[in-house]
PDB file of C-alpha atoms in Angstrom:
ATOM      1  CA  UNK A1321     -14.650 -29.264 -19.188  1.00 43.00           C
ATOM      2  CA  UNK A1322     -15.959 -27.955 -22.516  1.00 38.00           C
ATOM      3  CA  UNK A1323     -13.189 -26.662 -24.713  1.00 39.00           C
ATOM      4  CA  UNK A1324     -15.826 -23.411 -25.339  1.00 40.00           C
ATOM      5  CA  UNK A1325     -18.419 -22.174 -23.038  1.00 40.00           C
ATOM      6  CA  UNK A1326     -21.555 -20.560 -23.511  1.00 37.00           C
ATOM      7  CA  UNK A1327     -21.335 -16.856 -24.428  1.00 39.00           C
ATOM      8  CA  UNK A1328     -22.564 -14.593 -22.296  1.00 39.00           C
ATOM      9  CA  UNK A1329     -24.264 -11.123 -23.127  1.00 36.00           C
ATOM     10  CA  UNK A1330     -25.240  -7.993 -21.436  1.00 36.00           C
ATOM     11  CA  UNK A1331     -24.965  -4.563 -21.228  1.00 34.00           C
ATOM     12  CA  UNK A1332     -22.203  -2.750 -19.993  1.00 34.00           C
ATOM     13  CA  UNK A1333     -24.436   0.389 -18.455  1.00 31.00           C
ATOM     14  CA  UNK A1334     -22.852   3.736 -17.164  1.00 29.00           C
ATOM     15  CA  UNK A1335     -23.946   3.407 -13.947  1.00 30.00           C
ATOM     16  CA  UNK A1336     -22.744  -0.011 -13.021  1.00 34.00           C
ATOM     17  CA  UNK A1337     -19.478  -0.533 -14.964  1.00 35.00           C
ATOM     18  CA  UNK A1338     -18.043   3.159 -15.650  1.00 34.00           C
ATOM     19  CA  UNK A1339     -17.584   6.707 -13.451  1.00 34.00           C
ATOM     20  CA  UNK A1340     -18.272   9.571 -14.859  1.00 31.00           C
ATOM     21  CA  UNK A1341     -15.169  12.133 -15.851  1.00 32.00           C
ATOM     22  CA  UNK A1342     -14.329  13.675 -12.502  1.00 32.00           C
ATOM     23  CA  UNK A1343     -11.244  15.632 -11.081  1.00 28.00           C
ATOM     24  CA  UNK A1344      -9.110  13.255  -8.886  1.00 29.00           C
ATOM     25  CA  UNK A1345     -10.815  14.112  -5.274  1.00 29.00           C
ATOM     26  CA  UNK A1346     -13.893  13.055  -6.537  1.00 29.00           C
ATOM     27  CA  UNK A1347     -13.732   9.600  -8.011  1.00 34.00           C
ATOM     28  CA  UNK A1348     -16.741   7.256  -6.844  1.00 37.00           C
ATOM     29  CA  UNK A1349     -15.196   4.207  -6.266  1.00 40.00           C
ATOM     30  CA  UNK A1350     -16.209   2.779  -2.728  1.00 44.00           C
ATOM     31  CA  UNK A1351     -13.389   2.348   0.207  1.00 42.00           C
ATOM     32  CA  UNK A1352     -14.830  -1.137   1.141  1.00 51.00           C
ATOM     33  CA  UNK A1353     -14.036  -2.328  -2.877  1.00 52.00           C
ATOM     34  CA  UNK A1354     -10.275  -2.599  -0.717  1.00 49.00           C
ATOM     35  CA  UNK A1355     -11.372  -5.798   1.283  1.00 53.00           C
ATOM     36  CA  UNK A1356     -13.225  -7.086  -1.400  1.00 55.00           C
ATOM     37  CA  UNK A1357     -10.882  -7.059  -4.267  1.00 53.00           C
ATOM     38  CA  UNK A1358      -8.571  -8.863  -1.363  1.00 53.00           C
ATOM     39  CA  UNK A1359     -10.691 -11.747  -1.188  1.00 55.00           C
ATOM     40  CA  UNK A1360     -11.000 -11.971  -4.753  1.00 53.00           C
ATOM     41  CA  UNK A1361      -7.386 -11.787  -5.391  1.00 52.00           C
ATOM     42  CA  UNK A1362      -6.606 -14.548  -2.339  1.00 49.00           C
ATOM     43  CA  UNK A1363      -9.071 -16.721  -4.342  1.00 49.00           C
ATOM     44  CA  UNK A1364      -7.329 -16.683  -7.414  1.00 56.00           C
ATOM     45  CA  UNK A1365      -4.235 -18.130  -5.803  1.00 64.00           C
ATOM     46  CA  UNK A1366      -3.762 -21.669  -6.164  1.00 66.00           C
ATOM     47  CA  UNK A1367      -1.101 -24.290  -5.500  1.00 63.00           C
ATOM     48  CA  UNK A1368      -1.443 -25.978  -9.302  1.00 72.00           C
ATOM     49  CA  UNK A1369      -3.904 -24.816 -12.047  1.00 79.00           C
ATOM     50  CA  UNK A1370      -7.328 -26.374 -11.925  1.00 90.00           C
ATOM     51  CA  UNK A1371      -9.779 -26.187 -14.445  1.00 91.00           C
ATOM     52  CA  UNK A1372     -12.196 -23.144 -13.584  1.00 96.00           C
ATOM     53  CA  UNK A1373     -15.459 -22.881 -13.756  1.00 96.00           C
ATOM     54  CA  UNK A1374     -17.517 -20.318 -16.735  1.00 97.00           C
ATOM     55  CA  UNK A1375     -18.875 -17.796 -13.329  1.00 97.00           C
ATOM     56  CA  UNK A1376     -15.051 -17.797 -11.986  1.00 97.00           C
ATOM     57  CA  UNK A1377     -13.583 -16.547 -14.890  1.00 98.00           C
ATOM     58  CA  UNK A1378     -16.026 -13.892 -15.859  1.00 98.00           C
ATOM     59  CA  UNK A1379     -15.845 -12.843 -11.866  1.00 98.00           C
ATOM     60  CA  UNK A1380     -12.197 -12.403 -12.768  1.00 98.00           C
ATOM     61  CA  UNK A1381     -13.406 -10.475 -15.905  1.00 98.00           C
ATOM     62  CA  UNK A1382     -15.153  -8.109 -13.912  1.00 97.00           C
ATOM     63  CA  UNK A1383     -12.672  -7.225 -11.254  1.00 97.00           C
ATOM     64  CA  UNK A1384      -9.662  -6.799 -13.686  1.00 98.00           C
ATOM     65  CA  UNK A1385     -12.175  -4.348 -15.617  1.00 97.00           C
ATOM     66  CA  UNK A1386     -12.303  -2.419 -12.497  1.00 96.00           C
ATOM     67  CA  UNK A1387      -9.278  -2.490 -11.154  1.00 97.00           C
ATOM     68  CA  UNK A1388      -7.860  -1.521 -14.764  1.00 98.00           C
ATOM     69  CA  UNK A1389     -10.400   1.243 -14.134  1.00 98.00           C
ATOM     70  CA  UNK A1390      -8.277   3.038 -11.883  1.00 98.00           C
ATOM     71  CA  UNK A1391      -5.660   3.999 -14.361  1.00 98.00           C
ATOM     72  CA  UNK A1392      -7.756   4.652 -17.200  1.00 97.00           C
ATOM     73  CA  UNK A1393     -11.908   5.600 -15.697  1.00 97.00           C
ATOM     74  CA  UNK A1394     -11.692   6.902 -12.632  1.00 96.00           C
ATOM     75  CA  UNK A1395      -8.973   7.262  -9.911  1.00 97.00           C
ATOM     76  CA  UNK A1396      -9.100   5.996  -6.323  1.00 97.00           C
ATOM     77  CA  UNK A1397     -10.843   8.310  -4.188  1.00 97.00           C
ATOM     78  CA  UNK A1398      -8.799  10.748  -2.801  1.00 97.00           C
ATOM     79  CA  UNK A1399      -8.590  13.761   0.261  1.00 94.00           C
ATOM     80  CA  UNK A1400      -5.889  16.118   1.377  1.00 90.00           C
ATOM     81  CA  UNK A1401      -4.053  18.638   0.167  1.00 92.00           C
ATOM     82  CA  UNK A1402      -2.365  18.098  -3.650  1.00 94.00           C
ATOM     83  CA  UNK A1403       1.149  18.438  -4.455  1.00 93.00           C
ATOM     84  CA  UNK A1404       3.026  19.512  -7.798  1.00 93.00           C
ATOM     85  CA  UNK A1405       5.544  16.964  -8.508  1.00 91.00           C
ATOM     86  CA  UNK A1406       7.136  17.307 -12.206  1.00 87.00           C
ATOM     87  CA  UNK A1407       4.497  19.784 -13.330  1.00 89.00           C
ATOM     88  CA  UNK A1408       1.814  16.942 -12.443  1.00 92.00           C
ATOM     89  CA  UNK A1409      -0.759  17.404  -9.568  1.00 96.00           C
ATOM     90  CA  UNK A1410      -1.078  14.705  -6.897  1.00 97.00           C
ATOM     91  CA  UNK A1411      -3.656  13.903  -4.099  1.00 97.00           C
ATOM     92  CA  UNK A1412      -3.347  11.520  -1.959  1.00 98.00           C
ATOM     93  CA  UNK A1413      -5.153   8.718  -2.116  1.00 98.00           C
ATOM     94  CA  UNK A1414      -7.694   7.801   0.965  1.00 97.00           C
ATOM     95  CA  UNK A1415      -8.460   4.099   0.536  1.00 96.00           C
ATOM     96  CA  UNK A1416      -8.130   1.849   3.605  1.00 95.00           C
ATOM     97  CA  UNK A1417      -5.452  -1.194   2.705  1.00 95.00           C
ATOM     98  CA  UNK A1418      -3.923   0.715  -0.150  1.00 97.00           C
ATOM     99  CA  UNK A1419      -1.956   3.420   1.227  1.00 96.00           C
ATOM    100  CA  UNK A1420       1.717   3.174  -0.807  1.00 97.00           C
ATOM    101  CA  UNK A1421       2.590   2.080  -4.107  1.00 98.00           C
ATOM    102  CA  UNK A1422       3.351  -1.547  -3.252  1.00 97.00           C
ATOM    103  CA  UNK A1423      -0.215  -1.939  -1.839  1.00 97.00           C
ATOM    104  CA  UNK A1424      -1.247  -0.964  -4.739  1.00 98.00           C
ATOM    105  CA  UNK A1425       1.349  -3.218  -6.943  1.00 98.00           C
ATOM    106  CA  UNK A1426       0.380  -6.098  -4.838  1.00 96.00           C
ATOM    107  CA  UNK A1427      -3.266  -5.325  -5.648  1.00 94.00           C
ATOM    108  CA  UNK A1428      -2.847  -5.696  -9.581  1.00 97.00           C
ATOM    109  CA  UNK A1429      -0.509  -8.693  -9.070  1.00 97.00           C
ATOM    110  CA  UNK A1430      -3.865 -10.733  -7.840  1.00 95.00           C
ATOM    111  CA  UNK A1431      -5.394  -9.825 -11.029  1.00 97.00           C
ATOM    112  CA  UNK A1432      -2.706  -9.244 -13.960  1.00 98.00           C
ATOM    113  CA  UNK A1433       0.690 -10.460 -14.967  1.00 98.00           C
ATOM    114  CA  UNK A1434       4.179  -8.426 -13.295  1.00 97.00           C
ATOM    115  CA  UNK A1435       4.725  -7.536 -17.288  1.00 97.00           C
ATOM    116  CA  UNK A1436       0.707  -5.967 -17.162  1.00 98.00           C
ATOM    117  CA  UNK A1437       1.336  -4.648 -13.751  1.00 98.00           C
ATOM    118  CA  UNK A1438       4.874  -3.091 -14.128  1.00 97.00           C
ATOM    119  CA  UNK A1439       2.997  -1.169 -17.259  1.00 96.00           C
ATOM    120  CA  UNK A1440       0.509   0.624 -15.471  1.00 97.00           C
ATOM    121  CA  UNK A1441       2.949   1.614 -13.128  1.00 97.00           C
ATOM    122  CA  UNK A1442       5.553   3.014 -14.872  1.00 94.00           C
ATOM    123  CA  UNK A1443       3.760   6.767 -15.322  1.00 87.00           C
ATOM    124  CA  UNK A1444       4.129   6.601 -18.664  1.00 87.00           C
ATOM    125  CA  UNK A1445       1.783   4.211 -20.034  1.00 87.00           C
ATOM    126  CA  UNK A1446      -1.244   4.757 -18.195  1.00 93.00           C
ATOM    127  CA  UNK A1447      -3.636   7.903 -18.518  1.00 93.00           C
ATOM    128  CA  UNK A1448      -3.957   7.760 -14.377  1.00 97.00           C
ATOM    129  CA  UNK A1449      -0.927   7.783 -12.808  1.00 97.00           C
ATOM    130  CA  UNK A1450       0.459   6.571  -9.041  1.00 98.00           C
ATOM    131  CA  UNK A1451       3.277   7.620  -7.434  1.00 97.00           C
ATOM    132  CA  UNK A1452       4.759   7.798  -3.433  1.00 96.00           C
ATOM    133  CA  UNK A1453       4.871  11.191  -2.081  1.00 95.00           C
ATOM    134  CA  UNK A1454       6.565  11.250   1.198  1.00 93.00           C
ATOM    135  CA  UNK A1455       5.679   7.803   1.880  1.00 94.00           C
ATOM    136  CA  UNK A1456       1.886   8.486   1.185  1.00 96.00           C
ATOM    137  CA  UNK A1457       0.683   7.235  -2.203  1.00 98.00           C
ATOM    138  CA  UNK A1458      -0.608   9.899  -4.468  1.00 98.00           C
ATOM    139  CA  UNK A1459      -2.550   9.896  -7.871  1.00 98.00           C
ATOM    140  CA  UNK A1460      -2.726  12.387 -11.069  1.00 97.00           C
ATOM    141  CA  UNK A1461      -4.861  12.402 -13.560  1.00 94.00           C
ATOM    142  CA  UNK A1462      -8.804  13.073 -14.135  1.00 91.00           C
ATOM    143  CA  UNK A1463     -11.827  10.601 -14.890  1.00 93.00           C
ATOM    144  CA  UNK A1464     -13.086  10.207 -18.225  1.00 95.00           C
ATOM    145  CA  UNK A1465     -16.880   8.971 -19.181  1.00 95.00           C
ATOM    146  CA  UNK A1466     -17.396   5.531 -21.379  1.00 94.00           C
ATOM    147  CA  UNK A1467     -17.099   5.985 -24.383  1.00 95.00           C
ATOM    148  CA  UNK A1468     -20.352   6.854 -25.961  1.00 94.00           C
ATOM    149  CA  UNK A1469     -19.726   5.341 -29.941  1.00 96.00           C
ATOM    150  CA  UNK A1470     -19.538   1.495 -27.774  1.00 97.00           C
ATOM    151  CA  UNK A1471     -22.668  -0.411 -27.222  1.00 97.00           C
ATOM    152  CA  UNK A1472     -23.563  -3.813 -26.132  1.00 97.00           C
ATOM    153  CA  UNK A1473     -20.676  -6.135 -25.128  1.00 97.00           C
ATOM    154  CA  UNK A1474     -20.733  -9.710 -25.383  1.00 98.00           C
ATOM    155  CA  UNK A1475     -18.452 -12.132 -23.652  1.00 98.00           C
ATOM    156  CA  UNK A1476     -17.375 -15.185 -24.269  1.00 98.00           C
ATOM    157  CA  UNK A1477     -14.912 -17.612 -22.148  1.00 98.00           C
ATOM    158  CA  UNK A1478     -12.911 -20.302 -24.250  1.00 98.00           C
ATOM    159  CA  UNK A1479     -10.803 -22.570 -22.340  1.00 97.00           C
ATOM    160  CA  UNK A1480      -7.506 -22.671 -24.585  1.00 97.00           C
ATOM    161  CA  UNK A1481      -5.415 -25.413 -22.619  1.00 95.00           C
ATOM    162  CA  UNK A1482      -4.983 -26.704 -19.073  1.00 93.00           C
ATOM    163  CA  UNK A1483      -3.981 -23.868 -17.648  1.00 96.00           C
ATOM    164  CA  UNK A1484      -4.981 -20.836 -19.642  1.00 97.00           C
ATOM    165  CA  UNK A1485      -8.268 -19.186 -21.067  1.00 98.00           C
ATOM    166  CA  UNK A1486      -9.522 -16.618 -23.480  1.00 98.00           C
ATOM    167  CA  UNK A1487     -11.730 -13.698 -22.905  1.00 98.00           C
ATOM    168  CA  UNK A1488     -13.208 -12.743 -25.923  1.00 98.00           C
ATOM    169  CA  UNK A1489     -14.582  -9.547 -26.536  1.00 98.00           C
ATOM    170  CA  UNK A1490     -17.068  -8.222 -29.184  1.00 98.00           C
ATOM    171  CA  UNK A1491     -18.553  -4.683 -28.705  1.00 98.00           C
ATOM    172  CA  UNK A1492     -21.355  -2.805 -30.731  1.00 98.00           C
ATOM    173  CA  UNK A1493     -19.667   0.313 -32.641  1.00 98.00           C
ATOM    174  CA  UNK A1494     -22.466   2.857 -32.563  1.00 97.00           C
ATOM    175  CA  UNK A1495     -23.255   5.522 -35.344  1.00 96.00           C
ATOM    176  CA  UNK A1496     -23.799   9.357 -34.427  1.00 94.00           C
ATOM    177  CA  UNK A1497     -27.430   8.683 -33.115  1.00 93.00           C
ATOM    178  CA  UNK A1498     -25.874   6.205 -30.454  1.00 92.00           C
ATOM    179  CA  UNK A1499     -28.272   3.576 -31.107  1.00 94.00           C
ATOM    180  CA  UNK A1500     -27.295   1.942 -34.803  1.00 97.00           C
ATOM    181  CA  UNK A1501     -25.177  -0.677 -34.925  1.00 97.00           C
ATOM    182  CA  UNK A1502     -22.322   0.422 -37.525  1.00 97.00           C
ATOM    183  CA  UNK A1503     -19.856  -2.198 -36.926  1.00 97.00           C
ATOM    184  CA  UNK A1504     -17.447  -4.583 -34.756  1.00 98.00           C
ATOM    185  CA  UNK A1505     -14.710  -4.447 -32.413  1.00 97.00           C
ATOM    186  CA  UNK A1506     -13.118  -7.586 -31.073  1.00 98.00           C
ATOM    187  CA  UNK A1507     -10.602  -8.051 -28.176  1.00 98.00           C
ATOM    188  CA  UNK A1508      -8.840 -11.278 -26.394  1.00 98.00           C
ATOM    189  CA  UNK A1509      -7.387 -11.228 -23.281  1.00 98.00           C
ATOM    190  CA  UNK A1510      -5.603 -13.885 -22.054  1.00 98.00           C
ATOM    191  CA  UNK A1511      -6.067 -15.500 -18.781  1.00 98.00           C
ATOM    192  CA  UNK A1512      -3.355 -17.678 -17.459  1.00 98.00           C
ATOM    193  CA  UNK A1513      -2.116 -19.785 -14.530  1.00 97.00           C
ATOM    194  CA  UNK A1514       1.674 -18.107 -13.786  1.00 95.00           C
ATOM    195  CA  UNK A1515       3.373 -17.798 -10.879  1.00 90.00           C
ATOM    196  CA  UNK A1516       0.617 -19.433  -8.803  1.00 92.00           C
ATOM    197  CA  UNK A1517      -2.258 -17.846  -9.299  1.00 95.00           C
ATOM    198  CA  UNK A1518      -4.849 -16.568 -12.482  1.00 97.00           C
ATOM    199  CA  UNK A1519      -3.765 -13.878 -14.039  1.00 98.00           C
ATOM    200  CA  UNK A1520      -4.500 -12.034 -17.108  1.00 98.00           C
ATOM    201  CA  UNK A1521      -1.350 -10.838 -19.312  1.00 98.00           C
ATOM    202  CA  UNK A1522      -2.941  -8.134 -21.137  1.00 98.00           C
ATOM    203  CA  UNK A1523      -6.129  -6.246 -20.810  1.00 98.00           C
ATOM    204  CA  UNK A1524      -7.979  -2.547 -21.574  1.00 97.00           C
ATOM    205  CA  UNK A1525     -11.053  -1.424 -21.307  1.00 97.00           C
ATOM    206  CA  UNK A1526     -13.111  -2.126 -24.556  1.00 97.00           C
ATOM    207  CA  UNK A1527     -15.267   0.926 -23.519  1.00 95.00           C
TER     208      UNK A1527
END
């Protein structure tokens, strides 16, 4: 396999890749994105690390952005009556095959590290925050729009060994009329084979 692959390029638009800010009932993420963040996390498990093709890892690219979404975008979607729990406001969350906190630890474990994982749980270091309430697993914390100073994203995959890959990240930094180009940001996010399966050990969202 080619020790770089071809960059790819597109636009990350609002209405594909971001929610807009909403209170915690009213977050727009799907219930059937449950069974089909399954299959993609069953796919990532392997028995030894194989070398993966360019469309796997940006498929993994684009799940982990979403699923990171949850605790930093937009919440799971949620129903019921909330609950004040350390001066914090909780709903509980209505999506079908995530319904207590280790559903939703074993979720992030098909996509990110236990390090990455244990992080977003802790209620301290993400902006969204979930939590059991009686058994029922509960969210805090509001939406937020993309960030409108980011622009066009480009992505490129670099294999770095055997068993691990970088994502790497350039975005457009916008000026105040949200069109010129004023400058660069650059991310990498590591994608590794650990513990059986392809995970990535850090991540954010770059918008």
């Amino acid at each position: 396999m080619r020790k770089n692959m071809t960059a790819l390029v597109f636009m990350l638009l609002l209405t594909g890749c971001a929610a807009p800010s909403a209170p915690a009932g009213a977050s727009s993420v799907k219930p059937e994105l449950a069974a089909q963040v399954e299959d993609m996390s069953a796919s990532m498990v392997e028995s030894s690390a194989r070398p993966l093709l360019e469309s796997e890892v940006l498929a993994a690219y684009e799940w982990a952005q979403r699923i990171y979404g949850w605790f930093d975008l937009s919440p799971l979607p949620t129903s019921g009556q909330s609950a004040s729990i350390d001066g914090e406001t909780y709903f509980p969350v209505d999506m079908k095959g995530i319904e207590e906190l280790e559903d939703l630890r074993n979720y992030l474990r098909g996509v990110f590290s236990q390090e990455l994982t244990d992080r977003l749980l802790d209620g301290k270091s993400a902006r969204i925050r979930y939590r059991d309430v009686r058994g029922v697993l509960c969210v805090s914390g509001e939406g937020r729009d993309r960030n409108a100073e980011k622009g066009a994203i480009q992505v490129e995959v670099e294999q770095v060994d055997d068993a691990s890959y970088s994502v790497n990240v350039v975005v457009d930094l916008l000026g105040e009329d949200g069109q010129t180009v004023v400058g660069l940001e650059s991310w990498s996010f590591p994608y590794v084979f650990l513990d059986d399966r392809w995970v990535f050990t850090d991540f954010r969202l770059v918008y």
